[in-house]
mmCIF file of C-alpha atoms in Angstrom:
data_model
loop_
_atom_site.group_PDB
_atom_site.id
_atom_site.type_symbol
_atom_site.label_atom_id
_atom_site.label_comp_id
_atom_site.label_asym_id
_atom_site.label_seq_id
_atom_site.Cartn_x
_atom_site.Cartn_y
_atom_site.Cartn_z
ATOM 1 C CA MET A 1 37.630 4.948 76.549
ATOM 2 C CA SER A 2 40.143 2.670 74.966
ATOM 3 C CA LEU A 3 42.919 5.032 76.028
ATOM 4 C CA LEU A 4 41.628 5.148 79.591
ATOM 5 C CA ARG A 5 41.329 1.449 79.601
ATOM 6 C CA GLN A 6 44.972 1.113 78.399
ATOM 7 C CA GLN A 7 46.326 3.560 81.107
ATOM 8 C CA GLY A 8 44.130 2.176 83.835
ATOM 9 C CA PRO A 9 46.615 -0.197 85.429
ATOM 10 C CA ALA A 10 49.389 2.466 85.383
ATOM 11 C CA LEU A 11 47.210 5.054 87.203
ATOM 12 C CA ALA A 12 46.059 2.573 89.745
ATOM 13 C CA PRO A 13 47.421 3.306 93.210
ATOM 14 C CA SER A 14 50.394 1.175 94.004
ATOM 15 C CA SER A 15 50.526 -0.750 97.155
ATOM 16 C CA PRO A 16 52.206 1.247 99.909
ATOM 17 C CA ALA A 17 55.722 0.273 100.880
ATOM 18 C CA PRO A 18 56.221 -0.898 104.388
ATOM 19 C CA ALA A 19 56.475 2.281 106.411
ATOM 20 C CA GLU A 20 59.580 2.867 108.485
ATOM 21 C CA PRO A 21 58.728 3.665 112.063
ATOM 22 C CA LEU A 22 58.783 7.448 112.497
ATOM 23 C CA GLY A 23 60.777 7.362 115.654
ATOM 24 C CA VAL A 24 63.504 5.204 114.169
ATOM 25 C CA ARG A 25 63.875 7.461 111.090
ATOM 26 C CA ALA A 26 64.070 10.642 113.172
ATOM 27 C CA VAL A 27 66.603 9.210 115.551
ATOM 28 C CA GLY A 28 68.692 7.825 112.674
ATOM 29 C CA GLY A 29 68.802 11.177 110.823
ATOM 30 C CA LYS A 30 69.715 13.165 113.909
ATOM 31 C CA SER A 31 72.384 10.651 114.798
ATOM 32 C CA GLY A 32 73.799 10.908 111.295
ATOM 33 C CA ARG A 33 73.995 14.693 111.453
ATOM 34 C CA ARG A 34 75.533 14.515 114.925
ATOM 35 C CA THR A 35 78.061 11.950 113.742
ATOM 36 C CA SER A 36 79.028 14.072 110.731
ATOM 37 C CA GLY A 37 79.220 17.194 112.931
ATOM 38 C CA LEU A 38 81.415 15.475 115.501
ATOM 39 C CA SER A 39 83.674 14.100 112.837
ATOM 40 C CA ALA A 40 84.078 17.552 111.230
ATOM 41 C CA ARG A 41 84.768 19.122 114.623
ATOM 42 C CA ALA A 42 87.228 16.384 115.449
ATOM 43 C CA ARG A 43 88.978 16.896 112.113
ATOM 44 C CA HIS A 44 89.250 20.644 112.727
ATOM 45 C CA ARG A 45 90.573 20.034 116.223
ATOM 46 C CA GLY A 46 93.079 17.506 114.975
ATOM 47 C CA MET A 47 94.220 19.847 112.209
ATOM 48 C CA GLY A 48 94.648 22.668 114.724
ATOM 49 C CA LEU A 49 96.706 20.490 117.038
ATOM 50 C CA LEU A 50 98.801 19.361 114.103
ATOM 51 C CA LEU A 51 99.497 22.952 113.037
ATOM 52 C CA ILE A 52 100.529 24.173 116.487
ATOM 53 C CA ALA A 53 102.547 21.059 117.274
ATOM 54 C CA PRO A 54 105.870 22.413 115.839
ATOM 55 C CA PHE A 55 105.531 25.672 117.766
ATOM 56 C CA THR A 56 104.601 23.792 120.941
ATOM 57 C CA LEU A 57 107.624 21.526 120.642
ATOM 58 C CA LEU A 58 109.994 24.438 120.032
ATOM 59 C CA PHE A 59 108.388 26.426 122.860
ATOM 60 C CA LEU A 60 108.828 23.561 125.291
ATOM 61 C CA ALA A 61 112.349 22.706 124.109
ATOM 62 C CA PHE A 62 113.850 26.190 123.909
ATOM 63 C CA LEU A 63 111.925 28.186 126.519
ATOM 64 C CA VAL A 64 110.133 26.078 129.104
ATOM 65 C CA ALA A 65 112.836 23.438 129.520
ATOM 66 C CA PRO A 66 115.744 25.944 129.890
ATOM 67 C CA LEU A 67 113.696 28.021 132.337
ATOM 68 C CA ALA A 68 112.791 24.959 134.375
ATOM 69 C CA TYR A 69 116.436 23.842 134.421
ATOM 70 C CA ALA A 70 117.624 27.323 135.425
ATOM 71 C CA PHE A 71 115.055 27.476 138.226
ATOM 72 C CA TRP A 72 116.187 24.058 139.425
ATOM 73 C CA LEU A 73 119.787 25.335 139.399
ATOM 74 C CA SER A 74 118.791 28.423 141.390
ATOM 75 C CA LEU A 75 117.444 26.214 144.199
ATOM 76 C CA ARG A 76 120.776 24.418 144.618
ATOM 77 C CA THR A 77 124.186 25.392 145.946
ATOM 78 C CA SER A 78 127.468 23.955 144.804
ATOM 79 C CA THR A 79 130.680 24.470 146.772
ATOM 80 C CA LEU A 80 134.021 22.703 146.920
ATOM 81 C CA VAL A 81 133.580 21.885 150.599
ATOM 82 C CA GLY A 82 129.876 21.106 150.853
ATOM 83 C CA GLY A 83 129.381 19.737 147.356
ATOM 84 C CA ASP A 84 126.156 20.123 145.440
ATOM 85 C CA HIS A 85 123.026 20.169 147.579
ATOM 86 C CA PHE A 86 119.470 21.467 147.606
ATOM 87 C CA SER A 87 119.372 24.819 149.432
ATOM 88 C CA TRP A 88 115.802 25.958 148.687
ATOM 89 C CA PHE A 89 115.629 29.774 148.447
ATOM 90 C CA ALA A 90 118.977 30.601 150.051
ATOM 91 C CA ASN A 91 120.322 32.010 146.767
ATOM 92 C CA TYR A 92 117.296 34.300 146.440
ATOM 93 C CA LYS A 93 117.762 35.534 150.005
ATOM 94 C CA GLN A 94 121.396 36.256 149.212
ATOM 95 C CA THR A 95 120.410 38.098 146.023
ATOM 96 C CA PHE A 96 118.267 40.729 147.743
ATOM 97 C CA THR A 97 120.939 41.349 150.393
ATOM 98 C CA ASP A 98 123.897 41.406 147.986
ATOM 99 C CA PRO A 99 125.356 44.963 147.901
ATOM 100 C CA GLN A 100 126.841 44.407 144.436
ATOM 101 C CA PHE A 101 123.455 43.403 142.993
ATOM 102 C CA LEU A 102 121.644 46.264 144.742
ATOM 103 C CA SER A 103 124.288 48.729 143.576
ATOM 104 C CA GLY A 104 123.726 47.630 139.975
ATOM 105 C CA VAL A 105 119.957 47.971 140.377
ATOM 106 C CA ARG A 106 120.330 51.526 141.732
ATOM 107 C CA ARG A 107 122.646 52.464 138.855
ATOM 108 C CA VAL A 108 120.168 51.121 136.271
ATOM 109 C CA VAL A 109 117.264 52.933 137.950
ATOM 110 C CA VAL A 110 119.169 56.237 137.866
ATOM 111 C CA PHE A 111 120.080 55.587 134.245
ATOM 112 C CA GLY A 112 116.444 54.868 133.322
ATOM 113 C CA VAL A 113 115.005 57.875 135.159
ATOM 114 C CA VAL A 114 117.097 60.185 132.971
ATOM 115 C CA GLN A 115 117.345 58.303 129.689
ATOM 116 C CA ILE A 116 113.787 56.996 129.246
ATOM 117 C CA PRO A 117 111.993 60.403 129.301
ATOM 118 C CA VAL A 118 114.600 61.928 126.976
ATOM 119 C CA MET A 119 114.256 59.115 124.446
ATOM 120 C CA LEU A 120 110.448 58.992 124.486
ATOM 121 C CA VAL A 121 110.130 62.760 124.159
ATOM 122 C CA LEU A 122 112.452 62.691 121.136
ATOM 123 C CA ALA A 123 110.494 59.780 119.650
ATOM 124 C CA LEU A 124 107.187 61.575 120.185
ATOM 125 C CA LEU A 125 108.481 64.795 118.630
ATOM 126 C CA GLY A 126 109.795 62.862 115.643
ATOM 127 C CA ALA A 127 106.477 61.048 115.187
ATOM 128 C CA LEU A 128 104.482 64.296 115.375
ATOM 129 C CA ILE A 129 106.762 65.981 112.840
ATOM 130 C CA VAL A 130 106.645 63.067 110.413
ATOM 131 C CA ASP A 131 102.856 62.857 110.792
ATOM 132 C CA GLU A 132 102.468 66.545 110.057
ATOM 133 C CA VAL A 133 104.820 66.753 107.087
ATOM 134 C CA THR A 134 103.551 64.956 104.000
ATOM 135 C CA SER A 135 106.371 65.693 101.574
ATOM 136 C CA ARG A 136 109.158 63.373 100.475
ATOM 137 C CA LEU A 137 111.294 64.887 103.209
ATOM 138 C CA ALA A 138 109.139 63.043 105.759
ATOM 139 C CA LYS A 139 110.071 59.674 104.241
ATOM 140 C CA VAL A 140 113.770 60.554 104.339
ATOM 141 C CA PHE A 141 113.468 61.766 107.942
ATOM 142 C CA ARG A 142 111.573 58.616 108.960
ATOM 143 C CA MET A 143 114.128 56.296 107.374
ATOM 144 C CA THR A 144 117.036 58.257 108.842
ATOM 145 C CA LEU A 145 115.665 57.979 112.365
ATOM 146 C CA PHE A 146 114.779 54.313 111.967
ATOM 147 C CA MET A 147 118.146 53.333 110.471
ATOM 148 C CA PRO A 148 120.057 53.013 113.811
ATOM 149 C CA TYR A 149 117.536 50.367 114.935
ATOM 150 C CA ALA A 150 118.569 48.239 111.928
ATOM 151 C CA VAL A 151 122.176 48.282 113.139
ATOM 152 C CA PRO A 152 122.920 45.411 115.559
ATOM 153 C CA ALA A 153 123.382 46.579 119.139
ATOM 154 C CA VAL A 154 126.901 45.159 119.312
ATOM 155 C CA ILE A 155 127.969 46.987 116.154
ATOM 156 C CA GLY A 156 126.450 50.233 117.413
ATOM 157 C CA ALA A 157 128.214 49.945 120.773
ATOM 158 C CA LEU A 158 131.530 49.188 119.051
ATOM 159 C CA MET A 159 131.115 52.204 116.787
ATOM 160 C CA TRP A 160 130.373 54.522 119.706
ATOM 161 C CA GLY A 161 133.208 52.979 121.701
ATOM 162 C CA PHE A 162 135.579 53.998 118.909
ATOM 163 C CA LEU A 163 134.133 57.522 118.865
ATOM 164 C CA TYR A 164 134.417 57.783 122.665
ATOM 165 C CA SER A 165 137.977 56.468 122.863
ATOM 166 C CA PRO A 166 140.227 58.970 124.727
ATOM 167 C CA THR A 167 143.336 57.845 122.802
ATOM 168 C CA PHE A 168 142.307 57.598 119.153
ATOM 169 C CA GLY A 169 138.655 58.689 119.084
ATOM 170 C CA PRO A 170 137.684 61.654 116.876
ATOM 171 C CA VAL A 171 135.729 63.308 119.694
ATOM 172 C CA ASN A 172 138.858 63.734 121.770
ATOM 173 C CA SER A 173 140.860 64.898 118.722
ATOM 174 C CA LEU A 174 138.194 67.481 117.909
ATOM 175 C CA SER A 175 138.191 68.666 121.510
ATOM 176 C CA HIS A 176 141.959 69.138 121.361
ATOM 177 C CA ALA A 177 141.688 70.991 118.050
ATOM 178 C CA LEU A 178 139.143 73.381 119.539
ATOM 179 C CA GLY A 179 141.330 73.987 122.572
ATOM 180 C CA LEU A 180 138.869 72.451 124.997
ATOM 181 C CA GLY A 181 141.368 69.968 126.410
ATOM 182 C CA LYS A 182 140.853 66.277 126.924
ATOM 183 C CA VAL A 183 137.292 65.017 127.156
ATOM 184 C CA ASP A 184 137.134 61.467 128.471
ATOM 185 C CA LEU A 185 133.634 60.233 127.666
ATOM 186 C CA LEU A 186 134.453 56.856 129.240
ATOM 187 C CA SER A 187 135.276 58.275 132.674
ATOM 188 C CA HIS A 188 133.326 57.651 135.865
ATOM 189 C CA GLY A 189 131.437 60.902 135.647
ATOM 190 C CA LEU A 190 130.391 60.610 131.977
ATOM 191 C CA MET A 191 129.941 56.864 131.519
ATOM 192 C CA LEU A 192 126.187 56.781 132.165
ATOM 193 C CA THR A 193 125.710 59.759 129.848
ATOM 194 C CA SER A 194 127.724 58.038 127.123
ATOM 195 C CA LEU A 195 125.752 54.816 127.519
ATOM 196 C CA GLY A 196 122.488 56.763 127.488
ATOM 197 C CA ASN A 197 123.522 58.406 124.241
ATOM 198 C CA ILE A 198 124.103 54.990 122.632
ATOM 199 C CA VAL A 199 120.755 53.629 123.791
ATOM 200 C CA THR A 200 118.892 56.774 122.751
ATOM 201 C CA TRP A 201 120.558 56.765 119.333
ATOM 202 C CA GLN A 202 119.563 53.165 118.728
ATOM 203 C CA TRP A 203 115.998 52.996 120.075
ATOM 204 C CA THR A 204 114.480 56.415 119.396
ATOM 205 C CA GLY A 205 113.650 55.497 115.802
ATOM 206 C CA TYR A 206 111.937 52.276 116.833
ATOM 207 C CA ASN A 207 109.693 54.060 119.334
ATOM 208 C CA MET A 208 109.048 56.815 116.817
ATOM 209 C CA ILE A 209 107.778 54.312 114.249
ATOM 210 C CA VAL A 210 105.391 52.792 116.843
ATOM 211 C CA LEU A 211 104.001 56.221 117.748
ATOM 212 C CA TYR A 212 103.827 57.276 114.092
ATOM 213 C CA ALA A 213 101.798 54.151 113.248
ATOM 214 C CA ALA A 214 99.388 55.024 116.076
ATOM 215 C CA LEU A 215 99.038 58.566 114.708
ATOM 216 C CA GLN A 216 98.305 57.226 111.234
ATOM 217 C CA GLY A 217 95.389 55.247 112.670
ATOM 218 C CA LEU A 218 93.609 58.340 114.000
ATOM 219 C CA PRO A 219 90.621 59.623 111.986
ATOM 220 C CA ARG A 220 91.511 62.719 109.931
ATOM 221 C CA GLU A 221 88.044 64.175 110.517
ATOM 222 C CA VAL A 222 89.091 65.020 114.085
ATOM 223 C CA TYR A 223 91.929 67.170 112.764
ATOM 224 C CA GLU A 224 89.571 68.948 110.376
ATOM 225 C CA ALA A 225 87.121 69.656 113.223
ATOM 226 C CA ALA A 226 89.918 71.014 115.400
ATOM 227 C CA LYS A 227 91.119 73.194 112.528
ATOM 228 C CA LEU A 228 87.599 74.586 112.059
ATOM 229 C CA ASP A 229 87.485 75.368 115.776
ATOM 230 C CA GLY A 230 90.620 77.455 115.379
ATOM 231 C CA ALA A 231 93.147 75.047 116.919
ATOM 232 C CA GLY A 232 96.713 75.426 115.729
ATOM 233 C CA GLN A 233 99.193 72.618 115.070
ATOM 234 C CA ILE A 234 100.613 72.727 118.585
ATOM 235 C CA GLN A 235 97.160 72.715 120.199
ATOM 236 C CA THR A 236 96.073 69.863 117.938
ATOM 237 C CA ALA A 237 99.163 67.898 118.916
ATOM 238 C CA LEU A 238 98.835 68.541 122.657
ATOM 239 C CA ARG A 239 95.067 68.212 123.055
ATOM 240 C CA ILE A 240 94.104 65.690 120.378
ATOM 241 C CA LYS A 241 96.969 63.647 118.995
ATOM 242 C CA ILE A 242 98.910 62.880 122.166
ATOM 243 C CA PRO A 243 95.832 61.950 124.298
ATOM 244 C CA MET A 244 94.483 59.737 121.507
ATOM 245 C CA ILE A 245 97.728 57.741 121.231
ATOM 246 C CA SER A 246 98.147 57.322 124.991
ATOM 247 C CA SER A 247 97.887 53.525 124.655
ATOM 248 C CA ALA A 248 100.846 53.495 122.249
ATOM 249 C CA LEU A 249 102.781 55.788 124.575
ATOM 250 C CA VAL A 250 102.181 53.491 127.531
ATOM 251 C CA LEU A 251 103.197 50.493 125.446
ATOM 252 C CA THR A 252 106.484 52.063 124.330
ATOM 253 C CA LEU A 253 107.152 53.206 127.892
ATOM 254 C CA MET A 254 106.617 49.700 129.239
ATOM 255 C CA PHE A 255 108.882 48.138 126.583
ATOM 256 C CA THR A 256 111.537 50.739 127.328
ATOM 257 C CA ILE A 257 111.415 50.102 131.075
ATOM 258 C CA ILE A 258 111.761 46.361 130.508
ATOM 259 C CA GLY A 259 114.690 46.916 128.135
ATOM 260 C CA THR A 260 116.374 49.255 130.607
ATOM 261 C CA LEU A 261 116.127 46.772 133.467
ATOM 262 C CA GLN A 262 117.737 44.202 131.166
ATOM 263 C CA PHE A 263 120.583 46.580 130.314
ATOM 264 C CA PHE A 264 123.514 44.430 129.159
ATOM 265 C CA THR A 265 124.868 44.766 125.614
ATOM 266 C CA GLU A 266 126.282 48.296 125.664
ATOM 267 C CA PRO A 267 128.197 48.008 128.987
ATOM 268 C CA ARG A 268 129.374 44.516 128.018
ATOM 269 C CA VAL A 269 130.862 45.783 124.736
ATOM 270 C CA LEU A 270 132.486 48.807 126.382
ATOM 271 C CA GLU A 271 133.753 46.788 129.366
ATOM 272 C CA PRO A 272 137.197 45.955 127.844
ATOM 273 C CA THR A 273 137.691 49.573 126.749
ATOM 274 C CA ALA A 274 136.725 51.059 130.127
ATOM 275 C CA SER A 275 137.482 48.234 132.514
ATOM 276 C CA GLN A 276 138.273 50.639 135.372
ATOM 277 C CA VAL A 277 134.783 52.149 135.142
ATOM 278 C CA ILE A 278 132.539 49.298 134.085
ATOM 279 C CA SER A 279 132.920 46.750 136.835
ATOM 280 C CA PRO A 280 131.682 43.134 136.563
ATOM 281 C CA ASP A 281 128.602 44.138 138.597
ATOM 282 C CA TYR A 282 127.871 47.346 136.689
ATOM 283 C CA THR A 283 124.316 46.195 135.858
ATOM 284 C CA PRO A 284 122.349 43.220 137.264
ATOM 285 C CA ASN A 285 122.440 41.358 133.948
ATOM 286 C CA LEU A 286 126.172 41.936 133.571
ATOM 287 C CA TYR A 287 126.661 40.741 137.136
ATOM 288 C CA ALA A 288 124.742 37.525 136.465
ATOM 289 C CA TYR A 289 126.674 36.945 133.241
ATOM 290 C CA ASN A 290 130.064 37.391 134.881
ATOM 291 C CA LEU A 291 129.106 35.181 137.829
ATOM 292 C CA ALA A 292 128.132 32.374 135.477
ATOM 293 C CA PHE A 293 130.833 32.542 132.813
ATOM 294 C CA GLN A 294 133.819 33.961 134.697
ATOM 295 C CA TYR A 295 133.371 32.609 138.230
ATOM 296 C CA SER A 296 131.304 29.479 137.404
ATOM 297 C CA GLU A 297 128.670 30.353 140.031
ATOM 298 C CA PHE A 298 125.790 29.056 137.964
ATOM 299 C CA ASN A 299 123.411 28.563 140.893
ATOM 300 C CA TYR A 300 123.680 32.103 142.208
ATOM 301 C CA SER A 301 123.648 33.523 138.680
ATOM 302 C CA ALA A 302 120.385 31.691 137.958
ATOM 303 C CA ALA A 303 118.872 33.066 141.179
ATOM 304 C CA ILE A 304 119.849 36.624 140.182
ATOM 305 C CA SER A 305 118.360 36.137 136.718
ATOM 306 C CA PHE A 306 115.069 34.816 138.094
ATOM 307 C CA SER A 307 114.914 37.581 140.693
ATOM 308 C CA LEU A 308 115.411 40.208 138.005
ATOM 309 C CA GLY A 309 112.802 38.523 135.799
ATOM 310 C CA ALA A 310 110.323 38.503 138.688
ATOM 311 C CA VAL A 311 110.947 42.200 139.356
ATOM 312 C CA VAL A 312 110.391 43.016 135.662
ATOM 313 C CA PHE A 313 107.212 40.928 135.480
ATOM 314 C CA ILE A 314 105.683 42.319 138.675
ATOM 315 C CA GLY A 315 106.693 45.864 137.797
ATOM 316 C CA SER A 316 105.216 45.575 134.293
ATOM 317 C CA TYR A 317 101.973 44.150 135.661
ATOM 318 C CA PHE A 318 101.514 46.931 138.209
ATOM 319 C CA PHE A 319 102.442 49.556 135.633
ATOM 320 C CA LEU A 320 99.801 48.272 133.217
ATOM 321 C CA PHE A 321 97.291 47.960 136.069
ATOM 322 C CA ALA A 322 97.927 51.561 137.144
ATOM 323 C CA THR A 323 97.640 52.975 133.612
ATOM 324 C CA ARG A 324 94.938 50.721 132.169
ATOM 325 C CA LYS A 325 92.097 53.246 132.464
ATOM 326 C CA ARG A 326 94.032 56.070 130.869
ATOM 327 C CA SER A 327 95.710 54.050 128.154
ATOM 328 C CA GLY A 328 92.928 51.599 127.311
ATOM 329 C CA LEU A 329 95.354 48.655 127.548
ATOM 330 C CA LYS A 330 94.166 45.556 129.412
#
């Protein structure tokens, strides 16, 4: 009793604190969570903008601004008599009626029709062989084919220009030693073949590595199932491997077409050696370069460059659109 009497005041119910209105507390808590959520989202957004700011500045400074300036140049015409004036799309109209530009386009198309299939077939064969062989020889073969891609295009063209030279090149000396007479690989009839050999030598390894990486991503269980069904290596390659890497094939084909339409480095390097064959308008890119930096026709050169870029973009889009169902690319 005495103990209860001593603890009595402590166990007595305390007077209730003034209750906070329920509505005010609920609204205050929700507002607090919303405020903290907005602040976190704003911080993330600000951090993202801060991280992409350097790339955005470089993109605008070194791609968008030069393109905008070049397009502005292509809409103007500058002559000694008429001065510099705004001519709208007159340069573009002249581009698509210029026989020198159209001649270069036809030459590049003929070059691509022959060279692109040869290079991609070689790259596909190399990728299938490397994928099939698992010994150390495969690594050596893969590195050997990929090595020309590591050589700068200018160096590769210079090296082949030395080999092709009709005066001091070893190919011509070997032809003489074998009694085959003079073989001028830089002549009119063999120039496209010689250029195609340089491009094939340099880019086959790159395309092979892309196709080999696609083959490495295929499930090995499919091969085992085909082997159990009695399929040989050639049947497995033709009916399983190649159809399953069709997206990679389409991708390499598209990159190769774009690179071919922008054909410039190899003819530019060989131009001094074979100046009677490689004219200033040998390819559209070479024509635009010579117009700008030899004849100072910057306006017309910009129009040719934009016209070629538009052809490449539209052609690539329609090519992807036509092959999207088969390749799986979007």
